[in-house]
PDB file of C-alpha atoms in Angstrom:
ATOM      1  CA  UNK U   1     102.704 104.919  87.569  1.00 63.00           C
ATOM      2  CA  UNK U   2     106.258 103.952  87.860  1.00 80.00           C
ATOM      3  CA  UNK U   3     108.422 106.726  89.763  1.00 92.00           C
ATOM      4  CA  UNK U   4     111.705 108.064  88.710  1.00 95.00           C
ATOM      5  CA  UNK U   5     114.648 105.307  88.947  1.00 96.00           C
ATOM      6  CA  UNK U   6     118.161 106.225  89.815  1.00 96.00           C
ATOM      7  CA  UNK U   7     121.552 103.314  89.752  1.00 96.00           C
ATOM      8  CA  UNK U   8     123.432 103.221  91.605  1.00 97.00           C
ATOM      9  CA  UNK U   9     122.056 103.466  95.418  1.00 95.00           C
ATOM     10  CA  UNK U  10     125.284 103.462  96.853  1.00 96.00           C
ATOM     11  CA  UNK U  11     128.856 103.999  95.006  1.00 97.00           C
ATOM     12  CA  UNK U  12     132.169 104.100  96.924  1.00 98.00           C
ATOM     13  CA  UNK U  13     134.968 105.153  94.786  1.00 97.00           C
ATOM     14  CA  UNK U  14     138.231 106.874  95.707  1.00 97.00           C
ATOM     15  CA  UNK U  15     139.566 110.347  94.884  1.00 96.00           C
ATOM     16  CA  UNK U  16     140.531 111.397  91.039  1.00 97.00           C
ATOM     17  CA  UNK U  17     138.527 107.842  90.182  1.00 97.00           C
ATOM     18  CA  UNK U  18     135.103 108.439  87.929  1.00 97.00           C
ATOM     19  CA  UNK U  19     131.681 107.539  88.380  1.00 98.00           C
ATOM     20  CA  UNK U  20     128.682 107.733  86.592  1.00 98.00           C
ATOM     21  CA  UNK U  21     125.079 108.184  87.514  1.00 98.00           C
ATOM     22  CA  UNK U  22     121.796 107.433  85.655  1.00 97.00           C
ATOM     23  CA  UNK U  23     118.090 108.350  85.754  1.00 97.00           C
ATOM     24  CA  UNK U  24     115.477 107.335  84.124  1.00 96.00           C
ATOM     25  CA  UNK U  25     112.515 110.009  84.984  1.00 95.00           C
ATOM     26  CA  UNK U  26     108.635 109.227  84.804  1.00 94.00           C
ATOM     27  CA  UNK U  27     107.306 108.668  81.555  1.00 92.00           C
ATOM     28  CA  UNK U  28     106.440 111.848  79.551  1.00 89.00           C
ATOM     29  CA  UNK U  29     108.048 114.327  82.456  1.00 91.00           C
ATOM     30  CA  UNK U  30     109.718 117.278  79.948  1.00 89.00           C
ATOM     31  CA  UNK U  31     111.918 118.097  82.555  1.00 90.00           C
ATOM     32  CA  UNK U  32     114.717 116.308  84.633  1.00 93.00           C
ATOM     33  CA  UNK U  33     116.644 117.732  87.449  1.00 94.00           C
ATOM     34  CA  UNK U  34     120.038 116.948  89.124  1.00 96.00           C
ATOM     35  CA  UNK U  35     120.528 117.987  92.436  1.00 96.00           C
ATOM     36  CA  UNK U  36     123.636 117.286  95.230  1.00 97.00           C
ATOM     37  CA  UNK U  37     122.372 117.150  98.958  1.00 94.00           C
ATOM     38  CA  UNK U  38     125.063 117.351 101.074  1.00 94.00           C
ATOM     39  CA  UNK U  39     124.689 115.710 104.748  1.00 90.00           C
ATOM     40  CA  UNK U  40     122.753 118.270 106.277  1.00 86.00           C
ATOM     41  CA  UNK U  41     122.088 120.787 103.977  1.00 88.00           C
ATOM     42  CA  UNK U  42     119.060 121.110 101.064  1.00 90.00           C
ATOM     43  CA  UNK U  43     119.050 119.968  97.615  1.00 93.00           C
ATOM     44  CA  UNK U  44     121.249 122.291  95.180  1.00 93.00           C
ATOM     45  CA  UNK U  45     120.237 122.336  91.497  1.00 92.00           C
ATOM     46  CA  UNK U  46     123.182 121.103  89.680  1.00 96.00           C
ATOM     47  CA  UNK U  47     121.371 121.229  85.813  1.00 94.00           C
ATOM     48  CA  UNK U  48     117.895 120.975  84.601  1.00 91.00           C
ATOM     49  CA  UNK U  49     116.738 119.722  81.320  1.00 91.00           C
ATOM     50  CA  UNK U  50     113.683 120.764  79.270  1.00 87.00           C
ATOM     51  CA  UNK U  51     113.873 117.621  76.758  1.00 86.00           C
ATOM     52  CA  UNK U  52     116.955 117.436  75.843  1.00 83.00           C
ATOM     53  CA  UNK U  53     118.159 120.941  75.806  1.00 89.00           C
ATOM     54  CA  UNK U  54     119.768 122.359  78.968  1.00 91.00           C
ATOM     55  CA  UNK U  55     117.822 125.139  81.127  1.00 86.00           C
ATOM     56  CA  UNK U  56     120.078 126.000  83.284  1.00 87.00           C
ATOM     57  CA  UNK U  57     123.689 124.420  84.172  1.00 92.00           C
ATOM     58  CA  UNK U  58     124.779 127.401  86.087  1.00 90.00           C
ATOM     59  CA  UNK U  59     125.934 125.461  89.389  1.00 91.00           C
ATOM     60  CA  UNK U  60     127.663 122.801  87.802  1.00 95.00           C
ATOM     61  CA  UNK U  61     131.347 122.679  88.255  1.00 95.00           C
ATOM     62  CA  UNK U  62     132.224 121.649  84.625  1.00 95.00           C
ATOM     63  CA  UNK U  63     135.734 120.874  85.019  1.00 96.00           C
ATOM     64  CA  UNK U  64     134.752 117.917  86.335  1.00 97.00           C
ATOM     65  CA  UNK U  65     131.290 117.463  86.277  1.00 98.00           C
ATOM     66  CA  UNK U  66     129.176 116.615  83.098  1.00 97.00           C
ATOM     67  CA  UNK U  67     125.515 115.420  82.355  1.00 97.00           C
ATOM     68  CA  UNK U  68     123.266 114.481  78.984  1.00 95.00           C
ATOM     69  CA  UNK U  69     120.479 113.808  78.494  1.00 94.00           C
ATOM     70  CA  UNK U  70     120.105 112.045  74.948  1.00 82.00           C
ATOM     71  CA  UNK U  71     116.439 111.907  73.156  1.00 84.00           C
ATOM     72  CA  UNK U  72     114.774 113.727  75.802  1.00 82.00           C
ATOM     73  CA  UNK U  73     114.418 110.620  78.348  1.00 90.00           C
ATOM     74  CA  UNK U  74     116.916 109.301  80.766  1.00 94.00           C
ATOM     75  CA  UNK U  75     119.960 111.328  81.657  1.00 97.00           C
ATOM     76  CA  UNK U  76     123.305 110.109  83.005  1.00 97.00           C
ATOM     77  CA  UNK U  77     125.466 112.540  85.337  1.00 98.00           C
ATOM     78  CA  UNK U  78     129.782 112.098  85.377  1.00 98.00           C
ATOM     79  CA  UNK U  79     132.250 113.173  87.231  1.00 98.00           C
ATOM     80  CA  UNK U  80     135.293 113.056  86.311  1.00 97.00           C
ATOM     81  CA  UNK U  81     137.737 113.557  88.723  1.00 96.00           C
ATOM     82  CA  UNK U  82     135.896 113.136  91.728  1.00 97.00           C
ATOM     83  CA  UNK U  83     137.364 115.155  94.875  1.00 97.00           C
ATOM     84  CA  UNK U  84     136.582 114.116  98.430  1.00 97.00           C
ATOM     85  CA  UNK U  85     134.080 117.182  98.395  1.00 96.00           C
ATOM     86  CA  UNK U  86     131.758 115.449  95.748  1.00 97.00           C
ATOM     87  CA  UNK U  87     130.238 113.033  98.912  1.00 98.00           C
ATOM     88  CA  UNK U  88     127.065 113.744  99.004  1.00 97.00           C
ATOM     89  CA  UNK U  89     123.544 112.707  97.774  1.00 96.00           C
ATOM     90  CA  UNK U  90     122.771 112.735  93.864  1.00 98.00           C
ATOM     91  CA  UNK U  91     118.797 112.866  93.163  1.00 96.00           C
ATOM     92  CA  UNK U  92     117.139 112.917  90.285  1.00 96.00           C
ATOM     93  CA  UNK U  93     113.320 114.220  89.793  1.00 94.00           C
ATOM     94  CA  UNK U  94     111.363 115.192  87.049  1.00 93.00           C
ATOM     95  CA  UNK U  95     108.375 117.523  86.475  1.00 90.00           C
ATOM     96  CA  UNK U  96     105.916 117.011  83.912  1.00 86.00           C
ATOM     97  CA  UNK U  97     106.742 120.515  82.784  1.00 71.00           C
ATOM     98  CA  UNK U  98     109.057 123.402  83.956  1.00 52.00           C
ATOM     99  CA  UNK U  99     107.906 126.577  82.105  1.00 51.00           C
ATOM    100  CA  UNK U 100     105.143 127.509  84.833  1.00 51.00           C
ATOM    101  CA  UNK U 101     107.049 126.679  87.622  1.00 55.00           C
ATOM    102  CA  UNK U 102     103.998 125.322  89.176  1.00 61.00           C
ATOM    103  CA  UNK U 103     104.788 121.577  88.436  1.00 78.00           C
ATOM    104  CA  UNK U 104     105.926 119.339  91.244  1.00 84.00           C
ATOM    105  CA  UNK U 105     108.965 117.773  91.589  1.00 89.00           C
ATOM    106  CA  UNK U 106     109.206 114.093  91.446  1.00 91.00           C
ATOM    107  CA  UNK U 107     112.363 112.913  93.050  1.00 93.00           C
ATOM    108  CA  UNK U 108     113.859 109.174  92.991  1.00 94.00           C
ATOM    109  CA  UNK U 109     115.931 107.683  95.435  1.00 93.00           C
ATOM    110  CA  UNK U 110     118.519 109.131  95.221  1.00 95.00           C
ATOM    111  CA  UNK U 111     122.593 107.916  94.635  1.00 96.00           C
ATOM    112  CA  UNK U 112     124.550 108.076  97.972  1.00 96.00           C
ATOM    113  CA  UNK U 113     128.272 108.775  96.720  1.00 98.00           C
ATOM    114  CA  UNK U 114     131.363 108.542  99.501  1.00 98.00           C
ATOM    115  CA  UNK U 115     134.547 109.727  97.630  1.00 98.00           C
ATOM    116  CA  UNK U 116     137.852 108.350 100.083  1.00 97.00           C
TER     117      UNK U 116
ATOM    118  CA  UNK Q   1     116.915 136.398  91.717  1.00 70.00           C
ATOM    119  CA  UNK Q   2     114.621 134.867  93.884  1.00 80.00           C
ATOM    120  CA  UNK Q   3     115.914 132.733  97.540  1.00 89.00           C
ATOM    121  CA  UNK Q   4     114.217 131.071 100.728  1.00 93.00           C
ATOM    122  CA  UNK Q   5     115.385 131.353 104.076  1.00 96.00           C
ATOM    123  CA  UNK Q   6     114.044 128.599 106.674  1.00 97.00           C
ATOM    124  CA  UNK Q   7     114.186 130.412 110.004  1.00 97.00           C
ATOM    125  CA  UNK Q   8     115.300 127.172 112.713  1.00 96.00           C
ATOM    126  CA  UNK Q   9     117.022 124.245 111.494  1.00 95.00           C
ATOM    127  CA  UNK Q  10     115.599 122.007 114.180  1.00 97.00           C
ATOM    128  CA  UNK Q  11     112.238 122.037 115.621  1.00 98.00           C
ATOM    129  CA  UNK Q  12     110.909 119.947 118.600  1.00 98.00           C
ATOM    130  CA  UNK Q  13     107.528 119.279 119.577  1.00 98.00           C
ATOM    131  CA  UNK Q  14     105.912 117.088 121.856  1.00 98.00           C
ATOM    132  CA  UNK Q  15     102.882 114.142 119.983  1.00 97.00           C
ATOM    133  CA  UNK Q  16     100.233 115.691 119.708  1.00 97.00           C
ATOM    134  CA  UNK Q  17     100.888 119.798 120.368  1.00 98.00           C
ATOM    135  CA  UNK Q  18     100.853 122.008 117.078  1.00 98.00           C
ATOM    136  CA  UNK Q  19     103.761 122.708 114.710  1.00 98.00           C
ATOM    137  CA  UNK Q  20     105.055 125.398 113.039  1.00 98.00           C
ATOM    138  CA  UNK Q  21     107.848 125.361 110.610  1.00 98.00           C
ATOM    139  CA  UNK Q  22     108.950 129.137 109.472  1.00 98.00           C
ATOM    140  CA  UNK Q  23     109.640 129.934 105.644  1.00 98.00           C
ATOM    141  CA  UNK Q  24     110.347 133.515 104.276  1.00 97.00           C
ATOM    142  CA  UNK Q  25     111.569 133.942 100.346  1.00 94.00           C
ATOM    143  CA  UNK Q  26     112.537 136.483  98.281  1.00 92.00           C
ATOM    144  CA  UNK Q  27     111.556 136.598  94.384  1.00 86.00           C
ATOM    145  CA  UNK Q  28     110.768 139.337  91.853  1.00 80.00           C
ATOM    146  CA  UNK Q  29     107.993 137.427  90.609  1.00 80.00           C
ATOM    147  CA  UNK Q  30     104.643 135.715  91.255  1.00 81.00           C
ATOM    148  CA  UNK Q  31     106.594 132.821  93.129  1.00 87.00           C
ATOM    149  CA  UNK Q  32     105.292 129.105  92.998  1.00 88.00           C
ATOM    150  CA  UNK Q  33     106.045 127.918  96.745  1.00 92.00           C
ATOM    151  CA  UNK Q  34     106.294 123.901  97.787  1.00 93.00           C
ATOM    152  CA  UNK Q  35     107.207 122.205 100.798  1.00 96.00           C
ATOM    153  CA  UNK Q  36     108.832 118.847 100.548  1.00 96.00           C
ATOM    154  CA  UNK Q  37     109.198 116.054 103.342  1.00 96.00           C
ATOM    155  CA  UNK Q  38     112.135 113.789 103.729  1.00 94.00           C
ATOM    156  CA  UNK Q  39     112.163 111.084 105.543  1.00 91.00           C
ATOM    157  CA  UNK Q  40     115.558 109.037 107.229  1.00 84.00           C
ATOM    158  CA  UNK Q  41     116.441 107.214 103.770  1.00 77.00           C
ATOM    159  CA  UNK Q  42     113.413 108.306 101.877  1.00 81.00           C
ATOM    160  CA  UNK Q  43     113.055 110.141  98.575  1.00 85.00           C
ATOM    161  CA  UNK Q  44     111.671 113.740  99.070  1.00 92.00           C
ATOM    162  CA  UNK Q  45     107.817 113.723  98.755  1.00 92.00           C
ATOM    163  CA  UNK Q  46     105.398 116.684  98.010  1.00 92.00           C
ATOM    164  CA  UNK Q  47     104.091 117.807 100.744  1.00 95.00           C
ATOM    165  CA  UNK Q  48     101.935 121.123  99.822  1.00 93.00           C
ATOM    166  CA  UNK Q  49     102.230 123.946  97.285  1.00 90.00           C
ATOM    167  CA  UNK Q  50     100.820 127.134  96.196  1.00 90.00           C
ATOM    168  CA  UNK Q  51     100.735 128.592  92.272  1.00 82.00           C
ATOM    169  CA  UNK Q  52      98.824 131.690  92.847  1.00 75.00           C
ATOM    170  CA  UNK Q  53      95.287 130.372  93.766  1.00 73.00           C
ATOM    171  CA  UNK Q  54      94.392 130.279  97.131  1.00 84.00           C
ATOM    172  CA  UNK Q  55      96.343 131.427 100.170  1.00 89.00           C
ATOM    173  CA  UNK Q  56      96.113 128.796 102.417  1.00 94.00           C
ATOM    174  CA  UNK Q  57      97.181 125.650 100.726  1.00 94.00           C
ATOM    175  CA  UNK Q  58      96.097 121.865 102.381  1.00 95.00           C
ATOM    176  CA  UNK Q  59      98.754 119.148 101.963  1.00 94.00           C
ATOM    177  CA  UNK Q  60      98.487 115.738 103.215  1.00 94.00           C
ATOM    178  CA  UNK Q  61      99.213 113.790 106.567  1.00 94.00           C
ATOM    179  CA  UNK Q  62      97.162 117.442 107.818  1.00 96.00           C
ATOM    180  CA  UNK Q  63      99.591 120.039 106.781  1.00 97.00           C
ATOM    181  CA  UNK Q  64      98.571 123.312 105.690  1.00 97.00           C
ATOM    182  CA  UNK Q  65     100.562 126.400 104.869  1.00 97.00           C
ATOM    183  CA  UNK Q  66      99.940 130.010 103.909  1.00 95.00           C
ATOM    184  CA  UNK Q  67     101.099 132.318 101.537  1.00 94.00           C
ATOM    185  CA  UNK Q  68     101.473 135.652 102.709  1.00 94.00           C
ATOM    186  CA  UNK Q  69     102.689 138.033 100.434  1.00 91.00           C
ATOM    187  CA  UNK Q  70     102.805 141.222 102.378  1.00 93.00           C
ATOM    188  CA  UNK Q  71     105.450 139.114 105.028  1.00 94.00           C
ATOM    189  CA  UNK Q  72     106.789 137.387 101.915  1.00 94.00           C
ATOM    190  CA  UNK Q  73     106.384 134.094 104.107  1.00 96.00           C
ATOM    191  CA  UNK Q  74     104.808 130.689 103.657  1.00 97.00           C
ATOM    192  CA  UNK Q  75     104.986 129.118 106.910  1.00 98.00           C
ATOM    193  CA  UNK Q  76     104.139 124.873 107.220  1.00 98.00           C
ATOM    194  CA  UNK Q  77     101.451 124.026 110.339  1.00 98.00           C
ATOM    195  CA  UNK Q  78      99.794 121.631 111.705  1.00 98.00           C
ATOM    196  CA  UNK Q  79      97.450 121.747 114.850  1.00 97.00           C
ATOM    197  CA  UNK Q  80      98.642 118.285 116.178  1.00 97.00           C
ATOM    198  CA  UNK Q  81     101.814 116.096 116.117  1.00 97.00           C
ATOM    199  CA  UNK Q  82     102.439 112.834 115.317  1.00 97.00           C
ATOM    200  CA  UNK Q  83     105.451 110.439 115.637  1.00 96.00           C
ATOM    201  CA  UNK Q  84     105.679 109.825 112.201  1.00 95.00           C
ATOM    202  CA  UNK Q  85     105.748 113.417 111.208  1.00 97.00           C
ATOM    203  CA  UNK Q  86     109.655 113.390 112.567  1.00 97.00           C
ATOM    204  CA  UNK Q  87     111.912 114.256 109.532  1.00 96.00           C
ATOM    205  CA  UNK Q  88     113.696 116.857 107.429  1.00 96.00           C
ATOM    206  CA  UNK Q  89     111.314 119.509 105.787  1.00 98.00           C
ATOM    207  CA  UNK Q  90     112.033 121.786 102.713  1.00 97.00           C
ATOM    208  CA  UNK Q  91     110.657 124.876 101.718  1.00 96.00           C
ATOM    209  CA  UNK Q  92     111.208 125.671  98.009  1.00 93.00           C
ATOM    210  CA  UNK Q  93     110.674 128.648  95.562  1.00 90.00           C
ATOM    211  CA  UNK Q  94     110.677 128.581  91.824  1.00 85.00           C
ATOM    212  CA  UNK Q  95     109.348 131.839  89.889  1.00 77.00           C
ATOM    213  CA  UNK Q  96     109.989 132.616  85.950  1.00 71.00           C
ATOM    214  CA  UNK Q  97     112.813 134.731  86.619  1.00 67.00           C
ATOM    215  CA  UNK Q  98     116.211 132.643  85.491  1.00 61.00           C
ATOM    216  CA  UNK Q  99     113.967 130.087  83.598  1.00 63.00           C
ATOM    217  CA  UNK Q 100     111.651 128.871  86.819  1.00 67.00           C
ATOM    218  CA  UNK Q 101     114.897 127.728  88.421  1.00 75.00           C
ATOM    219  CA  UNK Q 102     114.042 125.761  91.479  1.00 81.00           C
ATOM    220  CA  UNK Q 103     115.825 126.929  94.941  1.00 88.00           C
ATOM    221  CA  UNK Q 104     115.986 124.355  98.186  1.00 91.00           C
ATOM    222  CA  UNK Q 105     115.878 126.066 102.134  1.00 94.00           C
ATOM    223  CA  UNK Q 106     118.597 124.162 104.207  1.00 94.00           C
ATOM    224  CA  UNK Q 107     115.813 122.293 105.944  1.00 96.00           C
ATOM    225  CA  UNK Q 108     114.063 121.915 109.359  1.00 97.00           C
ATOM    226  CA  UNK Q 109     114.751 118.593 111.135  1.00 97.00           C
ATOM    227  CA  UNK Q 110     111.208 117.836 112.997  1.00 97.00           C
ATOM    228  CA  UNK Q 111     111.760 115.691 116.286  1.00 97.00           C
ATOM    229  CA  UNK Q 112     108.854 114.702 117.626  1.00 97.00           C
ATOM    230  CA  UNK Q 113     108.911 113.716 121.635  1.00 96.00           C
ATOM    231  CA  UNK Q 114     106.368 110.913 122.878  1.00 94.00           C
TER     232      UNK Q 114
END
């Protein structure tokens, strides 16, 4: 089975510039995940999907961040300005279904983003 | 609101002596409880988890962990070492409270000494 794609692998941009991320998660996974990883530190939930509805957004700095996920498949996260702050690792992963909690986490590469 | 606390940020071990990587969490629920692996440039891979069956969960590459309520811990072992277990680990909780959000430890970095 094909695991969860992510484009870019690497983006350098410079600060107040946008960039865009997409995912495309593992066929007939309910729910998709964005998380930042900052050098040294774990994964933070940024916004989960359950189809295409959001679950829970409640870390996401919405002045300037912003994600969709349009007909329940692949999602694309933006930010828009991007501060020097936003470096980090974006991942994507996808669970075949979050309302047990019990489902695993499939995670893609991840997007490594250096904002100068 | 439920959170996980991993108690040492690095670990060293020498190939082939036991390891033990330390996980305590908090949650007002029946918690689900993973560990996740990360490798230098890898994507984070399942290691283990536990969903309320039995206690003592086995992963793979020989990893076990168990889930002990009464400590409110869920510590990762395994008896012997290898070179190729050297990397980041996660412990992670997700219960029903806040619609099963999903909350990352800050990690363990593994070194391994030949």
């Amino acid at each position: 089975e094909a695991g969860v794609a992510q484009s870019p692998r690497y983006k350098i941009i410079e600060k107040r510039q946008s960039v865009a991320f997409w995912c495309n998660p593992i066929s007939g996974h309910a729910t998709l995940y964005w998380y930042q990883q900052i050098l040294g530190q774990g994964p933070k939930l940024l916004i989960q999907f359950q189809n295409n509805g959001v679950v829970d957004d409640s870390q996401l700095p919405k002045d300037r961040f912003s994600a969709e996920r349009l007909k329940g498949v692949d999602s694309t996260l933006k930010i828009q300005p991007a501060k020097l702050e936003d470096s980090a690792v974006y991942l994507c992963a996808s669970s075949a279904w979050g309302g047990m909690g019990g489902y695993e986490q499939y995670f893609g590469p991840g997007t490594r983003l250096t904002v100068t | 609101a439920q959170s996980v606390t991993q108690l040492d940020s690095h670990v060293s071990v020498s190939e082939g002596t036991p390891v033990l990587l330390r996980c305590n969490y908090s949650s007002s629920y029946s918690p689900s409880l993973f560990w996740y692996v990360q490798h230098p440039n890898k994507g984070l891979q399942l290691l283990l988890k536990y969903t309320s069956a039995a206690t003592l969960v086995k992963g793979i590459n020989g990893f076990e962990a168990e889930f002990k309520k009464s400590e409110t811990s869920f510590h990762l072992t395994k008896p012997s070492a290898h070179m190729s277990d050297a990397a980041e680990y996660f412990c992670v909780v997700s219960d029903r409270g806040g619609g099963f959000k999903t909350i990352f430890g800050a990690g363990t970095r593994l070194f391994v000494k030949a």
